[in-house]
Every structure is written in structure tokens, then in C-alpha cells.
PDB file of C-alpha atoms and ligand atoms in Angstrom:
ATOM      1  CA  MET A   1       0.000   0.000   0.000  1.00 86.00           C
ATOM      2  CA  LYS A   2       1.463   3.369  -1.059  1.00 90.00           C
ATOM      3  CA  GLY A   3       2.614   5.525   1.831  1.00 94.00           C
ATOM      4  CA  VAL A   4       2.683   2.590   4.271  1.00 98.00           C
ATOM      5  CA  THR A   5       5.852   0.917   5.569  1.00 98.00           C
ATOM      6  CA  VAL A   6       5.487  -2.420   7.327  1.00 98.00           C
ATOM      7  CA  VAL A   7       8.441  -2.739   9.694  1.00 98.00           C
ATOM      8  CA  ASP A   8       9.301  -6.382   9.088  1.00 97.00           C
ATOM      9  CA  HIS A   9      12.423  -6.467  11.264  1.00 98.00           C
ATOM     10  CA  PRO A  10      12.573  -9.877  13.013  1.00 98.00           C
ATOM     11  CA  LEU A  11      12.802  -8.315  16.486  1.00 98.00           C
ATOM     12  CA  VAL A  12       9.640  -6.285  15.861  1.00 98.00           C
ATOM     13  CA  GLN A  13       7.775  -9.302  14.486  1.00 98.00           C
ATOM     14  CA  HIS A  14       8.838 -11.524  17.389  1.00 98.00           C
ATOM     15  CA  LYS A  15       7.838  -8.964  20.012  1.00 98.00           C
ATOM     16  CA  LEU A  16       4.489  -8.383  18.279  1.00 98.00           C
ATOM     17  CA  THR A  17       3.755 -12.128  18.391  1.00 98.00           C
ATOM     18  CA  LEU A  18       4.423 -12.132  22.145  1.00 98.00           C
ATOM     19  CA  MET A  19       2.067  -9.172  22.567  1.00 98.00           C
ATOM     20  CA  ARG A  20      -0.724 -10.868  20.631  1.00 98.00           C
ATOM     21  CA  LYS A  21      -0.780 -13.914  22.962  1.00 98.00           C
ATOM     22  CA  LYS A  22      -3.729 -13.667  25.310  1.00 98.00           C
ATOM     23  CA  ASP A  23      -1.732 -14.931  28.287  1.00 98.00           C
ATOM     24  CA  THR A  24       1.028 -12.342  28.030  1.00 98.00           C
ATOM     25  CA  SER A  25       1.060 -10.451  31.340  1.00 98.00           C
ATOM     26  CA  THR A  26       0.312  -6.744  31.716  1.00 98.00           C
ATOM     27  CA  LYS A  27       3.909  -6.183  32.756  1.00 98.00           C
ATOM     28  CA  SER A  28       5.342  -7.959  29.691  1.00 98.00           C
ATOM     29  CA  PHE A  29       2.836  -6.318  27.346  1.00 98.00           C
ATOM     30  CA  ARG A  30       3.851  -2.844  28.558  1.00 98.00           C
ATOM     31  CA  GLN A  31       7.553  -3.657  28.298  1.00 98.00           C
ATOM     32  CA  LEU A  32       7.168  -5.066  24.774  1.00 98.00           C
ATOM     33  CA  LEU A  33       5.125  -2.065  23.592  1.00 98.00           C
ATOM     34  CA  LYS A  34       7.837   0.255  24.859  1.00 98.00           C
ATOM     35  CA  GLU A  35      10.551  -1.769  23.099  1.00 98.00           C
ATOM     36  CA  ILE A  36       8.617  -1.892  19.818  1.00 98.00           C
ATOM     37  CA  GLY A  37       8.029   1.866  20.172  1.00 98.00           C
ATOM     38  CA  GLY A  38      11.782   2.403  20.046  1.00 98.00           C
ATOM     39  CA  LEU A  39      12.276   0.055  17.098  1.00 98.00           C
ATOM     40  CA  ILE A  40       9.470   1.628  15.070  1.00 98.00           C
ATOM     41  CA  CYS A  41      10.763   5.099  15.924  1.00 98.00           C
ATOM     42  CA  TYR A  42      14.125   4.057  14.449  1.00 98.00           C
ATOM     43  CA  GLU A  43      12.405   3.342  11.115  1.00 98.00           C
ATOM     44  CA  VAL A  44      10.099   6.378  11.153  1.00 98.00           C
ATOM     45  CA  THR A  45      13.094   8.681  11.614  1.00 98.00           C
ATOM     46  CA  ARG A  46      15.344   6.919   9.085  1.00 97.00           C
ATOM     47  CA  ASP A  47      15.179   9.707   6.460  1.00 97.00           C
ATOM     48  CA  LEU A  48      15.276  12.767   8.722  1.00 97.00           C
ATOM     49  CA  PRO A  49      17.477  15.497   7.247  1.00 96.00           C
ATOM     50  CA  LEU A  50      21.013  15.946   8.540  1.00 98.00           C
ATOM     51  CA  GLU A  51      23.244  19.010   8.511  1.00 98.00           C
ATOM     52  CA  THR A  52      26.985  19.248   8.860  1.00 98.00           C
ATOM     53  CA  VAL A  53      28.328  20.829  12.034  1.00 98.00           C
ATOM     54  CA  GLU A  54      31.879  21.511  13.081  1.00 98.00           C
ATOM     55  CA  ILE A  55      32.954  19.678  16.237  1.00 98.00           C
ATOM     56  CA  GLU A  56      36.202  19.063  18.025  1.00 98.00           C
ATOM     57  CA  THR A  57      37.188  15.471  18.768  1.00 98.00           C
ATOM     58  CA  PRO A  58      39.984  14.876  21.321  1.00 98.00           C
ATOM     59  CA  LEU A  59      42.327  14.818  18.287  1.00 98.00           C
ATOM     60  CA  MET A  60      41.134  17.404  15.747  1.00 98.00           C
ATOM     61  CA  LEU A  61      38.323  19.446  14.259  1.00 98.00           C
ATOM     62  CA  MET A  62      35.906  17.653  11.955  1.00 98.00           C
ATOM     63  CA  GLN A  63      32.703  18.257   9.998  1.00 98.00           C
ATOM     64  CA  ALA A  64      30.146  15.824  11.423  1.00 98.00           C
ATOM     65  CA  PRO A  65      26.458  15.036  10.689  1.00 98.00           C
ATOM     66  CA  ALA A  66      23.752  16.117  13.139  1.00 97.00           C
ATOM     67  CA  LEU A  67      19.954  16.254  12.937  1.00 96.00           C
ATOM     68  CA  ALA A  68      18.856  19.437  11.184  1.00 97.00           C
ATOM     69  CA  GLY A  69      16.023  21.740  12.182  1.00 94.00           C
ATOM     70  CA  LYS A  70      13.861  22.040  15.252  1.00 94.00           C
ATOM     71  CA  LYS A  71      13.295  19.247  17.750  1.00 95.00           C
ATOM     72  CA  LEU A  72      10.858  16.487  16.776  1.00 98.00           C
ATOM     73  CA  VAL A  73       7.405  16.240  18.307  1.00 98.00           C
ATOM     74  CA  PHE A  74       5.930  12.907  19.368  1.00 98.00           C
ATOM     75  CA  ALA A  75       2.146  13.097  19.594  1.00 98.00           C
ATOM     76  CA  PRO A  76       0.763  10.057  21.439  1.00 98.00           C
ATOM     77  CA  ILE A  77      -2.986   9.538  21.280  1.00 97.00           C
ATOM     78  CA  LEU A  78      -4.124   8.798  24.851  1.00 95.00           C
ATOM     79  CA  ARG A  79      -4.165   6.212  26.341  1.00 92.00           C
ATOM     80  CA  SER A  80      -2.435   3.557  24.321  1.00 95.00           C
ATOM     81  CA  GLY A  81      -0.040   5.933  22.515  1.00 97.00           C
ATOM     82  CA  MET A  82       1.697   6.427  25.865  1.00 97.00           C
ATOM     83  CA  GLY A  83       2.839   2.809  25.696  1.00 98.00           C
ATOM     84  CA  MET A  84       5.139   3.456  22.737  1.00 98.00           C
ATOM     85  CA  LEU A  85       6.231   6.926  23.853  1.00 98.00           C
ATOM     86  CA  ASP A  86       8.899   6.009  26.417  1.00 97.00           C
ATOM     87  CA  GLY A  87      10.699   3.745  23.941  1.00 98.00           C
ATOM     88  CA  MET A  88      10.663   6.561  21.396  1.00 98.00           C
ATOM     89  CA  LEU A  89      11.927   9.114  23.925  1.00 98.00           C
ATOM     90  CA  GLU A  90      14.814   6.813  24.819  1.00 98.00           C
ATOM     91  CA  LEU A  91      16.000   7.160  21.210  1.00 97.00           C
ATOM     92  CA  VAL A  92      15.195  10.865  20.843  1.00 98.00           C
ATOM     93  CA  PRO A  93      15.410  12.259  24.402  1.00 97.00           C
ATOM     94  CA  ALA A  94      15.190  15.889  23.279  1.00 97.00           C
ATOM     95  CA  ALA A  95      11.882  15.410  21.444  1.00 98.00           C
ATOM     96  CA  ARG A  96       8.893  17.473  22.505  1.00 98.00           C
ATOM     97  CA  VAL A  97       5.570  15.778  23.303  1.00 98.00           C
ATOM     98  CA  ALA A  98       2.038  16.765  22.243  1.00 98.00           C
ATOM     99  CA  HIS A  99      -0.671  14.892  24.155  1.00 98.00           C
ATOM    100  CA  VAL A 100      -3.830  14.203  22.178  1.00 98.00           C
ATOM    101  CA  GLY A 101      -6.791  12.954  24.223  1.00 97.00           C
ATOM    102  CA  LEU A 102      -9.372  11.311  21.986  1.00 92.00           C
ATOM    103  CA  TYR A 103     -11.716   8.449  22.693  1.00 85.00           C
ATOM    104  CA  ARG A 104     -14.028   6.422  20.507  1.00 73.00           C
ATOM    105  CA  ASP A 105     -17.706   6.668  21.352  1.00 79.00           C
ATOM    106  CA  PRO A 106     -18.529   2.945  21.775  1.00 76.00           C
ATOM    107  CA  GLN A 107     -21.915   3.321  20.033  1.00 82.00           C
ATOM    108  CA  THR A 108     -21.042   5.499  17.046  1.00 78.00           C
ATOM    109  CA  LEU A 109     -17.257   4.825  16.978  1.00 68.00           C
ATOM    110  CA  ALA A 110     -16.917   8.599  16.364  1.00 76.00           C
ATOM    111  CA  CYS A 111     -14.041  10.535  17.977  1.00 87.00           C
ATOM    112  CA  VAL A 112     -14.460  12.855  20.927  1.00 90.00           C
ATOM    113  CA  GLU A 113     -11.607  15.188  22.006  1.00 94.00           C
ATOM    114  CA  TYR A 114     -11.102  15.582  25.765  1.00 96.00           C
ATOM    115  CA  TYR A 115      -7.521  16.890  25.954  1.00 97.00           C
ATOM    116  CA  PHE A 116      -5.015  18.596  23.682  1.00 98.00           C
ATOM    117  CA  LYS A 117      -1.710  20.196  24.627  1.00 98.00           C
ATOM    118  CA  ALA A 118       1.089  20.729  22.111  1.00 98.00           C
ATOM    119  CA  PRO A 119       4.466  22.503  22.135  1.00 98.00           C
ATOM    120  CA  GLU A 120       5.017  25.751  20.236  1.00 96.00           C
ATOM    121  CA  GLY A 121       6.368  25.907  16.704  1.00 97.00           C
ATOM    122  CA  LEU A 122       4.507  22.875  15.338  1.00 98.00           C
ATOM    123  CA  ALA A 123       4.734  24.327  11.820  1.00 98.00           C
ATOM    124  CA  GLU A 124       8.536  24.010  11.774  1.00 97.00           C
ATOM    125  CA  ARG A 125       8.765  20.572  13.386  1.00 98.00           C
ATOM    126  CA  THR A 126       8.274  17.016  12.178  1.00 98.00           C
ATOM    127  CA  VAL A 127       5.354  15.608  14.171  1.00 98.00           C
ATOM    128  CA  ILE A 128       5.076  11.853  14.697  1.00 98.00           C
ATOM    129  CA  VAL A 129       1.593  10.796  15.772  1.00 98.00           C
ATOM    130  CA  VAL A 130       1.706   7.678  17.962  1.00 98.00           C
ATOM    131  CA  ASP A 131      -1.369   5.482  17.577  1.00 97.00           C
ATOM    132  CA  PRO A 132      -0.619   1.801  18.291  1.00 98.00           C
ATOM    133  CA  MET A 133      -3.969   0.483  17.008  1.00 97.00           C
ATOM    134  CA  LEU A 134      -5.164   2.044  13.742  1.00 97.00           C
ATOM    135  CA  ALA A 135      -8.545   0.316  13.645  1.00 96.00           C
ATOM    136  CA  THR A 136     -11.304   2.362  11.942  1.00 93.00           C
ATOM    137  CA  GLY A 137      -8.717   5.105  11.358  1.00 95.00           C
ATOM    138  CA  ASN A 138     -11.129   7.722  12.754  1.00 92.00           C
ATOM    139  CA  THR A 139      -8.991   8.528  15.798  1.00 93.00           C
ATOM    140  CA  ALA A 140      -5.848   8.967  13.706  1.00 96.00           C
ATOM    141  CA  ILE A 141      -7.773  11.149  11.225  1.00 97.00           C
ATOM    142  CA  ALA A 142      -9.096  13.340  14.065  1.00 96.00           C
ATOM    143  CA  ALA A 143      -5.618  13.597  15.648  1.00 98.00           C
ATOM    144  CA  VAL A 144      -4.024  14.689  12.374  1.00 98.00           C
ATOM    145  CA  ASP A 145      -6.884  17.167  11.755  1.00 97.00           C
ATOM    146  CA  ARG A 146      -6.336  18.629  15.228  1.00 97.00           C
ATOM    147  CA  LEU A 147      -2.549  18.849  14.863  1.00 98.00           C
ATOM    148  CA  ARG A 148      -2.970  20.525  11.461  1.00 98.00           C
ATOM    149  CA  GLU A 149      -5.382  23.011  13.019  1.00 97.00           C
ATOM    150  CA  ALA A 150      -2.631  23.747  15.591  1.00 98.00           C
ATOM    151  CA  GLY A 151      -0.158  24.413  12.764  1.00 98.00           C
ATOM    152  CA  ALA A 152       1.585  21.090  12.069  1.00 98.00           C
ATOM    153  CA  LYS A 153       2.605  20.556   8.451  1.00 98.00           C
ATOM    154  CA  GLN A 154       5.020  17.633   8.362  1.00 98.00           C
ATOM    155  CA  ILE A 155       3.194  14.724   9.984  1.00 98.00           C
ATOM    156  CA  ARG A 156       3.993  10.994  10.102  1.00 98.00           C
ATOM    157  CA  ILE A 157       2.254   8.241  12.017  1.00 98.00           C
ATOM    158  CA  ALA A 158       3.779   5.400  14.034  1.00 98.00           C
ATOM    159  CA  CYS A 159       1.472   2.413  14.647  1.00 98.00           C
ATOM    160  CA  LEU A 160       1.780  -1.111  15.920  1.00 98.00           C
ATOM    161  CA  LEU A 161      -1.168  -2.767  14.148  1.00 98.00           C
ATOM    162  CA  CYS A 162      -3.480  -1.538  11.390  1.00 98.00           C
ATOM    163  CA  ALA A 163      -6.725  -2.840   9.917  1.00 98.00           C
ATOM    164  CA  PRO A 164      -6.869  -2.582   6.100  1.00 98.00           C
ATOM    165  CA  GLU A 165     -10.207  -0.712   6.275  1.00 97.00           C
ATOM    166  CA  GLY A 166      -8.756   1.808   8.726  1.00 97.00           C
ATOM    167  CA  LEU A 167      -5.661   2.376   6.635  1.00 98.00           C
ATOM    168  CA  SER A 168      -7.757   3.064   3.509  1.00 97.00           C
ATOM    169  CA  ASN A 169      -9.972   5.420   5.508  1.00 97.00           C
ATOM    170  CA  PHE A 170      -6.950   7.228   6.953  1.00 98.00           C
ATOM    171  CA  LEU A 171      -5.073   7.553   3.646  1.00 98.00           C
ATOM    172  CA  GLY A 172      -8.289   8.705   1.947  1.00 98.00           C
ATOM    173  CA  HIS A 173      -8.369  11.654   4.359  1.00 98.00           C
ATOM    174  CA  HIS A 174      -4.641  12.263   4.703  1.00 98.00           C
ATOM    175  CA  PRO A 175      -2.875  10.860   1.613  1.00 97.00           C
ATOM    176  CA  ASP A 176       0.276  12.880   2.360  1.00 97.00           C
ATOM    177  CA  VAL A 177       0.815  11.378   5.850  1.00 98.00           C
ATOM    178  CA  LYS A 178       3.151   8.359   5.750  1.00 98.00           C
ATOM    179  CA  VAL A 179       2.367   5.418   8.037  1.00 98.00           C
ATOM    180  CA  TRP A 180       4.740   2.957   9.722  1.00 98.00           C
ATOM    181  CA  THR A 181       3.315  -0.194  11.297  1.00 98.00           C
ATOM    182  CA  ALA A 182       4.511  -3.612  12.460  1.00 98.00           C
ATOM    183  CA  ALA A 183       1.628  -5.400  10.689  1.00 98.00           C
ATOM    184  CA  ILE A 184      -1.553  -4.981   8.671  1.00 98.00           C
ATOM    185  CA  ASP A 185      -4.064  -7.481  10.033  1.00 98.00           C
ATOM    186  CA  GLU A 186      -7.081  -9.141   8.355  1.00 98.00           C
ATOM    187  CA  ARG A 187     -10.063  -6.964   9.205  1.00 98.00           C
ATOM    188  CA  LEU A 188     -12.190  -5.194  11.822  1.00 97.00           C
ATOM    189  CA  ASN A 189     -14.949  -6.898  13.777  1.00 97.00           C
ATOM    190  CA  ASP A 190     -18.380  -5.299  14.374  1.00 94.00           C
ATOM    191  CA  HIS A 191     -17.108  -3.547  17.500  1.00 91.00           C
ATOM    192  CA  GLY A 192     -14.187  -1.888  15.708  1.00 91.00           C
ATOM    193  CA  TYR A 193     -11.541  -4.291  17.039  1.00 96.00           C
ATOM    194  CA  ILE A 194      -8.707  -5.470  14.822  1.00 98.00           C
ATOM    195  CA  LEU A 195      -8.704  -9.198  13.950  1.00 98.00           C
ATOM    196  CA  PRO A 196      -6.703 -11.236  14.792  1.00 98.00           C
ATOM    197  CA  GLY A 197      -5.225  -8.249  16.663  1.00 98.00           C
ATOM    198  CA  LEU A 198      -4.200  -8.272  20.291  1.00 98.00           C
ATOM    199  CA  GLY A 199      -7.334  -7.022  22.049  1.00 98.00           C
ATOM    200  CA  ASP A 200      -7.652  -3.600  23.644  1.00 97.00           C
ATOM    201  CA  ALA A 201      -4.137  -2.192  23.821  1.00 97.00           C
ATOM    202  CA  GLY A 202      -4.980   0.316  26.601  1.00 96.00           C
ATOM    203  CA  ASP A 203      -6.576  -2.365  28.774  1.00 97.00           C
ATOM    204  CA  ARG A 204      -3.714  -4.786  28.208  1.00 98.00           C
ATOM    205  CA  MET A 205      -1.126  -2.096  29.086  1.00 96.00           C
ATOM    206  CA  TYR A 206      -2.809  -0.997  32.270  1.00 96.00           C
ATOM    207  CA  GLY A 207      -4.631  -4.142  33.412  1.00 96.00           C
ATOM    208  CA  THR A 208      -8.096  -2.597  33.059  1.00 96.00           C
ATOM    209  CA  ARG A 209     -11.166  -4.043  31.347  1.00 89.00           C
TER     210      ARG A 209
HETATM  211  N1  LIG B   1      -8.077  -0.304  19.805  1.00 85.77           N
HETATM  212  C1  LIG B   1      -7.523  -1.360  20.425  1.00 85.77           C
HETATM  213  O1  LIG B   1      -6.919  -1.208  21.479  1.00 85.77           O
HETATM  214  N2  LIG B   1      -7.643  -2.579  19.861  1.00 85.77           N
HETATM  215  C2  LIG B   1      -8.285  -2.779  18.696  1.00 85.77           C
HETATM  216  O2  LIG B   1      -8.336  -3.913  18.213  1.00 85.77           O
HETATM  217  C3  LIG B   1      -8.858  -1.666  18.062  1.00 85.77           C
HETATM  218  C4  LIG B   1      -8.751  -0.445  18.632  1.00 85.77           C
END
């Protein structure tokens, strides 16, 4: 699918399989989501622009590559986006964080915003939306709409699992936003859950029901 990168690295695939198992503990699930967050972040940031800066090694001056431009923004969608965030921040500790609070109305599956707080200068920063479960795609669409309204221009999205229907819906609304995911599953069920999936990511992270 154009604009979508499936991160097929063996470590990502192995960790995802562990997360899918219904008997994986809350503690392991949270740890694995954090680890996959870091690995997916590595791929999402692979083509970030570099600039040359002059530095001094213990032996001599040199021209060395460094990330160009303003600090990145990670924009986790609450709650489950928080599960990937720490792994991403371990790789990019200076990144800024925009919290996007959206939930799906269980009846209509429509998105309702309950919290939004973003750093300044979104227009000049690359913003990586963190949405582990891209199911109907409606939450990701609403998050990107909201970030655009707040000024963001360069937006990417880091997922764990996507449903094909949700991806088509998302790319139909935001064809210019590239998506990274560990897998594209078979389909959605009638309640908007991804099949075979891994269940409710927020509940599995926090031990709620
Ligand atoms: N959100 C989840 O946590 N799991 C799904 O399968 C779909 C949406």
C-alpha cells in the first residue's frame, strides 16, 4: 500500500507475536510495547534530514552530521499511545511531546476530544503521531486534523497494528501522511476491534477491562 511501511524487522515481528498472545502479562505487554516503540521510531526517523556541524574530537576538528532543524514532536494519542512513547523518547530524548486525548464513542465509533496540549512551533517541526492500534482510522484522522489546526505541516504516524479498512480510511483523508506499522491485520470486527489483533491495547497495558 502506497505511503505505508510495514516494519518487518525480526525483532519487531517476534515482540508483536508475544504481545498478541492472550496470556502475556500486563507487565510484559507494557515492556514489549515500549521496546517496539523504540524500534518503530528508528524506522520512522530513518530519512530525517542531517546538517553538517563543526565539532572538536579529542584529536582534531571535523565536519560531522547532526539532525537538522527544530526538535521532533511525538504526539501520542491517549491512552495507548503512551505505551510506545517512552521507547521513542529513549532514542530521541530531546523530542517534545504533544498529548492528544481522543476516545471512541462505543456506540457510534466517532471521535471525541477531551484533551489537547502541544508545544510551540509545530509548523517548523516534524510531528510523529503515535497510535498503536489504527482500527477504523477515525482517531488517527481526528488527531491529524487537530494537529494541522494547531499548525503542524510535516506529519507521520507510528502504529503497531493496522486494519486494512482503517488504513484506507486514513489515507483517503490524509494521503500525504506516511504510516509505519509492524503489521496490517485481516479486518475489523463489528465492534471496531482489529482481527486477529491483540485485544484492547490500553486495557492490556494498564490491566483494566
Ligand atoms: N483499539 C484497540 O486497542 N484494539 C483494537 O483492536 C482496536 C482499537
